[in-house]
Tab-separated table of C-alpha atoms in Angstrom:
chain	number	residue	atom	x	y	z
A	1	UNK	CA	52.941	16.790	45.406
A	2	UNK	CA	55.228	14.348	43.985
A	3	UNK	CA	58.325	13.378	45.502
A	4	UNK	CA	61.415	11.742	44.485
A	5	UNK	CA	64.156	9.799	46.521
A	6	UNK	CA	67.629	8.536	45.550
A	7	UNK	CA	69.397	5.631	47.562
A	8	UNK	CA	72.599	3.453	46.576
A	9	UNK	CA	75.435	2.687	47.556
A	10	UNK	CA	78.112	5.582	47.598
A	11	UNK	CA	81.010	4.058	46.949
A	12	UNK	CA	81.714	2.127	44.125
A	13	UNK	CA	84.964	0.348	43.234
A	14	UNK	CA	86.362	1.054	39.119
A	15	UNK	CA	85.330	-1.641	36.910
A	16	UNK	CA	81.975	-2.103	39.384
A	17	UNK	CA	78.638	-1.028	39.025
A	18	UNK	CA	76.737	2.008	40.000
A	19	UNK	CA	73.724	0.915	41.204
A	20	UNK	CA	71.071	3.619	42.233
A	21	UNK	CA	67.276	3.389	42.697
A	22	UNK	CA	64.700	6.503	42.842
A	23	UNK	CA	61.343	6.067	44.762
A	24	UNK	CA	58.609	7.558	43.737
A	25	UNK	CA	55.812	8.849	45.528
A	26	UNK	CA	52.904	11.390	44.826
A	27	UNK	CA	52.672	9.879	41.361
A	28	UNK	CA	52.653	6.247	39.949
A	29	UNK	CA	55.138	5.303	37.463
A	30	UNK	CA	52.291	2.794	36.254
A	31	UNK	CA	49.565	5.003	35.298
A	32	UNK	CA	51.597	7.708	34.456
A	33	UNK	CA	52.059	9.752	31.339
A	34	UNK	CA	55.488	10.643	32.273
A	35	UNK	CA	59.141	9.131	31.865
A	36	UNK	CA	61.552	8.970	34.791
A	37	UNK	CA	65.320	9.740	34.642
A	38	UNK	CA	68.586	9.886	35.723
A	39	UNK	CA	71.342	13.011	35.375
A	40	UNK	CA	74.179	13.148	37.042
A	41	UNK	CA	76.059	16.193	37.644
A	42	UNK	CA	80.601	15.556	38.214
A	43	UNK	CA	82.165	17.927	40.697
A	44	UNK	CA	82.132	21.101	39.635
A	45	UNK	CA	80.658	20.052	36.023
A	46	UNK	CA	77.499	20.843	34.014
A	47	UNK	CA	74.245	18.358	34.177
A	48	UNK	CA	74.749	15.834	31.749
A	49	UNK	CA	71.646	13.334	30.681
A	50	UNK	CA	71.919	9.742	31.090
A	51	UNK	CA	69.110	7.718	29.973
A	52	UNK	CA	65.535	7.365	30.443
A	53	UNK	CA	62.546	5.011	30.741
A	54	UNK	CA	59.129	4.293	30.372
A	55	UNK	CA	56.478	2.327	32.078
A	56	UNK	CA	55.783	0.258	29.523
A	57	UNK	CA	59.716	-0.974	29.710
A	58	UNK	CA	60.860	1.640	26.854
A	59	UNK	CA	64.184	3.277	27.821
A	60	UNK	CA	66.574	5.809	25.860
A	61	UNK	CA	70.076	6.875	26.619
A	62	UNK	CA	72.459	9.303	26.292
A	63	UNK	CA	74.687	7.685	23.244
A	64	UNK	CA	77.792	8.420	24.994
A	65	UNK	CA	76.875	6.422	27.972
A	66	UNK	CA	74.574	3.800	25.706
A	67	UNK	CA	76.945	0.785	26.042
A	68	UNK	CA	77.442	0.829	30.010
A	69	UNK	CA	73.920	2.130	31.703
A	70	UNK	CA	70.341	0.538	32.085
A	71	UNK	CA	67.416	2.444	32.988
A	72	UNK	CA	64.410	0.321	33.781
A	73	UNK	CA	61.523	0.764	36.488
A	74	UNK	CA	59.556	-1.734	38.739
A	75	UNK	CA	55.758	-0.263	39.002
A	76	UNK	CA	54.867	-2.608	41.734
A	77	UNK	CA	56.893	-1.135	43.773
A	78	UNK	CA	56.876	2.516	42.218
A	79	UNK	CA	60.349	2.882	41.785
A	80	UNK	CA	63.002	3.068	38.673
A	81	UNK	CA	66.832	2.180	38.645
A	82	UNK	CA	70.048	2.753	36.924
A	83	UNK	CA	72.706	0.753	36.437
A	84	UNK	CA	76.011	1.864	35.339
A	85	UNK	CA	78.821	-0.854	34.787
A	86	UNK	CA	82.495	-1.053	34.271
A	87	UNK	CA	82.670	2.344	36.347
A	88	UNK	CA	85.932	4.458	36.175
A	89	UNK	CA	86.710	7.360	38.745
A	90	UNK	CA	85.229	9.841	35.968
A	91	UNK	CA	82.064	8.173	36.498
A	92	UNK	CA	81.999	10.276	40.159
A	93	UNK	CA	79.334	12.308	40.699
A	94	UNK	CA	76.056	12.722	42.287
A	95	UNK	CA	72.967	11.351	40.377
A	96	UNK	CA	69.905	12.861	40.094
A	97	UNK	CA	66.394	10.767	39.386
A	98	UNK	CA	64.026	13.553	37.952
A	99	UNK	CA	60.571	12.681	36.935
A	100	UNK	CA	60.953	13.981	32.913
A	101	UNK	CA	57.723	16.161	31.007
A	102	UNK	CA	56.837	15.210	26.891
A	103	UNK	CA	55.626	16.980	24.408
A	104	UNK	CA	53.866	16.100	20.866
A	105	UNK	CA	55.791	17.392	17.407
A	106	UNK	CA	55.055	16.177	14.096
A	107	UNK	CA	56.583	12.541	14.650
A	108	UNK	CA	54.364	11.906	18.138
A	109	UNK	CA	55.364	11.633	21.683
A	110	UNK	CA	59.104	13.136	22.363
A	111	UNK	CA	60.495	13.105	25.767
A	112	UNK	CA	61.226	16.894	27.230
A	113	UNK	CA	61.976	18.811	30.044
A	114	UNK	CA	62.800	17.740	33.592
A	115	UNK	CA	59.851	19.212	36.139
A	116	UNK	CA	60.713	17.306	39.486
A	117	UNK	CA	64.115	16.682	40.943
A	118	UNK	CA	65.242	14.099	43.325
A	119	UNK	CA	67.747	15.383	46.292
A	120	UNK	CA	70.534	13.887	44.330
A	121	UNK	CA	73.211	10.780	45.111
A	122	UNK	CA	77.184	10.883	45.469
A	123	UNK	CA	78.786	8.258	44.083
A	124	UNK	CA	82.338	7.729	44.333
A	125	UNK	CA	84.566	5.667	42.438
A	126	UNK	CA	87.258	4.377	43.877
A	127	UNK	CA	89.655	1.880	45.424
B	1	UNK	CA	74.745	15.750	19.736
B	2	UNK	CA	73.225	19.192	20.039
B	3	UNK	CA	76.172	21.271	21.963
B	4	UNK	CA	74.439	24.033	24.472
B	5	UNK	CA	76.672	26.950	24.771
B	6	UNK	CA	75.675	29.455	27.539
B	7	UNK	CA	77.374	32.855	27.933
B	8	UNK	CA	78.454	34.417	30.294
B	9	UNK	CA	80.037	31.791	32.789
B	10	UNK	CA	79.443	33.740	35.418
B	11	UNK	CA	78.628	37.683	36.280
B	12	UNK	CA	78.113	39.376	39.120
B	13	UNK	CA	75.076	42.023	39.880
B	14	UNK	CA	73.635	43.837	42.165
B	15	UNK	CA	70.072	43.573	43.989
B	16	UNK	CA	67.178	45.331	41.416
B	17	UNK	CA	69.838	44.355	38.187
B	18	UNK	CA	68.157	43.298	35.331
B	19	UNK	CA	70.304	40.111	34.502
B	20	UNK	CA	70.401	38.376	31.040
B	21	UNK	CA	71.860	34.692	30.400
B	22	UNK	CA	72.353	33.092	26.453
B	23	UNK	CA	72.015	29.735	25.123
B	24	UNK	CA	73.012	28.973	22.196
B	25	UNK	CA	72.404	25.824	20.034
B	26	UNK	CA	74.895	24.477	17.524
B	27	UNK	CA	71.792	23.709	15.594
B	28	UNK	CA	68.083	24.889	15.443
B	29	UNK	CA	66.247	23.517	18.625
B	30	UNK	CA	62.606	25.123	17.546
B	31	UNK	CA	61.545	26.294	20.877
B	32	UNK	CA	62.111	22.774	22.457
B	33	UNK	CA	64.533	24.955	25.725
B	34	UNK	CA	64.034	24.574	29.190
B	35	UNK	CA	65.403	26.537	32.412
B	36	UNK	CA	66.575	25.272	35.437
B	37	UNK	CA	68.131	27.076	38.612
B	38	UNK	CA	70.313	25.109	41.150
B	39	UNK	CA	71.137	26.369	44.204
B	40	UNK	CA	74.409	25.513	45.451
B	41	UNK	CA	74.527	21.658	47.364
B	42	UNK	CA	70.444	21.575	46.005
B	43	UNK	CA	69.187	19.637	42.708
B	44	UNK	CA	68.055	21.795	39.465
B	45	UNK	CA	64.592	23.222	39.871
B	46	UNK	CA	62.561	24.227	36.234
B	47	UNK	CA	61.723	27.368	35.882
B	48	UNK	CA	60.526	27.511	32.134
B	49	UNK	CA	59.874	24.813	29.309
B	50	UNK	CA	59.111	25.209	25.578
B	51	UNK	CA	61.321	28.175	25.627
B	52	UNK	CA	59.030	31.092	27.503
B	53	UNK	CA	56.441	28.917	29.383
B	54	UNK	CA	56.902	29.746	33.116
B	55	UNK	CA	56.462	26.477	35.414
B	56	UNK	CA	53.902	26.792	38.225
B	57	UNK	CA	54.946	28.874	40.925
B	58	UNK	CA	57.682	30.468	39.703
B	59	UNK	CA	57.892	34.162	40.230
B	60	UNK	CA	57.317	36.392	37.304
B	61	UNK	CA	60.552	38.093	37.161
B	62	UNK	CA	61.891	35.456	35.019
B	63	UNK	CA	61.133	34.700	31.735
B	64	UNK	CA	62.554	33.325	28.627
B	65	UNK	CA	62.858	34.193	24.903
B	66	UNK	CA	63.812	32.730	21.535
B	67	UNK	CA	63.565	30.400	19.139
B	68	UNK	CA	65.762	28.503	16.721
B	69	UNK	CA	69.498	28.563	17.884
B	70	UNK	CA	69.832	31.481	20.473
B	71	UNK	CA	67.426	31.610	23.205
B	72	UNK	CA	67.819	34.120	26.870
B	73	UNK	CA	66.737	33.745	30.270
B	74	UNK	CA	65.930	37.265	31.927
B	75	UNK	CA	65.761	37.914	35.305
B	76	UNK	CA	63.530	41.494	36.217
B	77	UNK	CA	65.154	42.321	39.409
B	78	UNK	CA	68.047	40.499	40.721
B	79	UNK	CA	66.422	39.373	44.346
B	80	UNK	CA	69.375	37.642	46.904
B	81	UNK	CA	67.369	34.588	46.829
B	82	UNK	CA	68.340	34.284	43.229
B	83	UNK	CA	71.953	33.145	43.552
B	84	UNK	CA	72.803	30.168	42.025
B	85	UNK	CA	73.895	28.078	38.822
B	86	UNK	CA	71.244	28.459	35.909
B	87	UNK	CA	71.156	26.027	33.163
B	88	UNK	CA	69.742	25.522	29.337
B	89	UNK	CA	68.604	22.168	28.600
B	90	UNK	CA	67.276	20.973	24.757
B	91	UNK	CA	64.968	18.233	23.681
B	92	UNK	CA	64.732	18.718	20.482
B	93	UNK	CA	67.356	15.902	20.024
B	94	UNK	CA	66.831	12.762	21.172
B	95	UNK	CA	70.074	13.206	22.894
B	96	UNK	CA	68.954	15.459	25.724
B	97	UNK	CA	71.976	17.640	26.045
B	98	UNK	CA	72.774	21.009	28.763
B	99	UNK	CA	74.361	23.873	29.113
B	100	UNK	CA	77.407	24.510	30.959
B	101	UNK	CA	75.617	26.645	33.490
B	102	UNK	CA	75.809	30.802	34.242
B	103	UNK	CA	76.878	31.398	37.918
B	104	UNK	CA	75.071	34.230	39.421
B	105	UNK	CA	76.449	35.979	42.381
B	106	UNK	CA	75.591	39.123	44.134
């Protein structure tokens, strides 16, 4: 069964950086098929997607957030991060690492669905 | 971006209901729609990908339909267990959008 853990800081001053990190276990990032991924979720707000990466160091984000976030993962130690900078109080929320399914269309390997869910991290912004 | 619109907000049934939810895409998704329920202070959990394919161990009483732009998650027999937030996602789009979520309540 695989397993997925947030931890981070949970506080966050504006114009800082969120910086979360989901641990992995049950699966390896490494030899894995899958990509690994963050959504965060604002109080009393829908999901909303925020990027996504690869073992192999490939990442993809959410266009609205594309300028501020990094998504990258470390396979020795089986885990993947996020980084969000220049945070503003609408940047509250609590972040979700989810291990993310794929599919194959016409143009190859597409990212898809989210199948496992970590707990989820609140992260505050503020003074 | 690919805007999700899910309808109703929220309803209210009662235990044995049959209780439908709509997506809709602002443009065609194929079938490329997942599911998710989310319990309230609990992450998302899928219950269906690819637009009608249940995830493992997920009870049969829900299922999904549709294709294109307009897509429906039905639950067969509202159980109290099945309160909570439920949410379209597509990834059709390389900009993985969701819905704004259907509260449930009994």
């Amino acid at each position: 069964q695989v397993f997925l853990q947030e931890s981070g800081p949970g506080l966050v001053k504006p114009s800082g950086t969120v910086s979360l990190t989901c641990s992995v276990s049950g699966d390896s990032i490494r030899g894995s098929s899958y990509y690994w991924g963050w959504i965060r979720q604002s109080p009393g707000k829908g999901l909303e997607w925020i990027g996504s990466a690869f073992h192999d160091g490939t990442s993809f984000y959410n266009p609205s957030l594309d300028s501020r976030s990094t998504v990258s993962a470390d396979t020795s130690k089986n885990q993947f991060f996020l980084r969000l900078y220049l945070a503003t109080a609408a940047d509250t929320a609590v972040y979700y690492c989810a291990r993310q399914g794929y599919y194959y269309d016409g143009s190859g390997k597409k990212r898809g669905w989210f199948d496992t869910w970590g707990q989820g991290a609140l992260v505050t912004v503020s003074s | 971006d690919i805007e999700m619109i899910q309808s109703p907000s929220s309803l209210s049934a009662s235990v044995g209901d049959r209780v439908i939810i709509t997506c809709r895409a602002s443009q065609s998704i194929g079938n490329w729609l997942a599911w998710y329920q989310q319990k309230p202070g609990k992450a998302p959990k899928l219950l269906i990908y690819k637009a009608s394919s249940l995830e493992n161990g997920v009870p049969s009483r829900f299922s999904g339909s549709g294709s294109g732009t307009e897509f429906t998650l039905t639950i067969s027999g509202l159980r109290p267990d099945d309160i909570g937030t439920y949410s379209c996602q597509q990834y059709q789009d390389s900009g993985l959008t969701f819905g704004g979520g259907t509260k449930v309540e009994i």
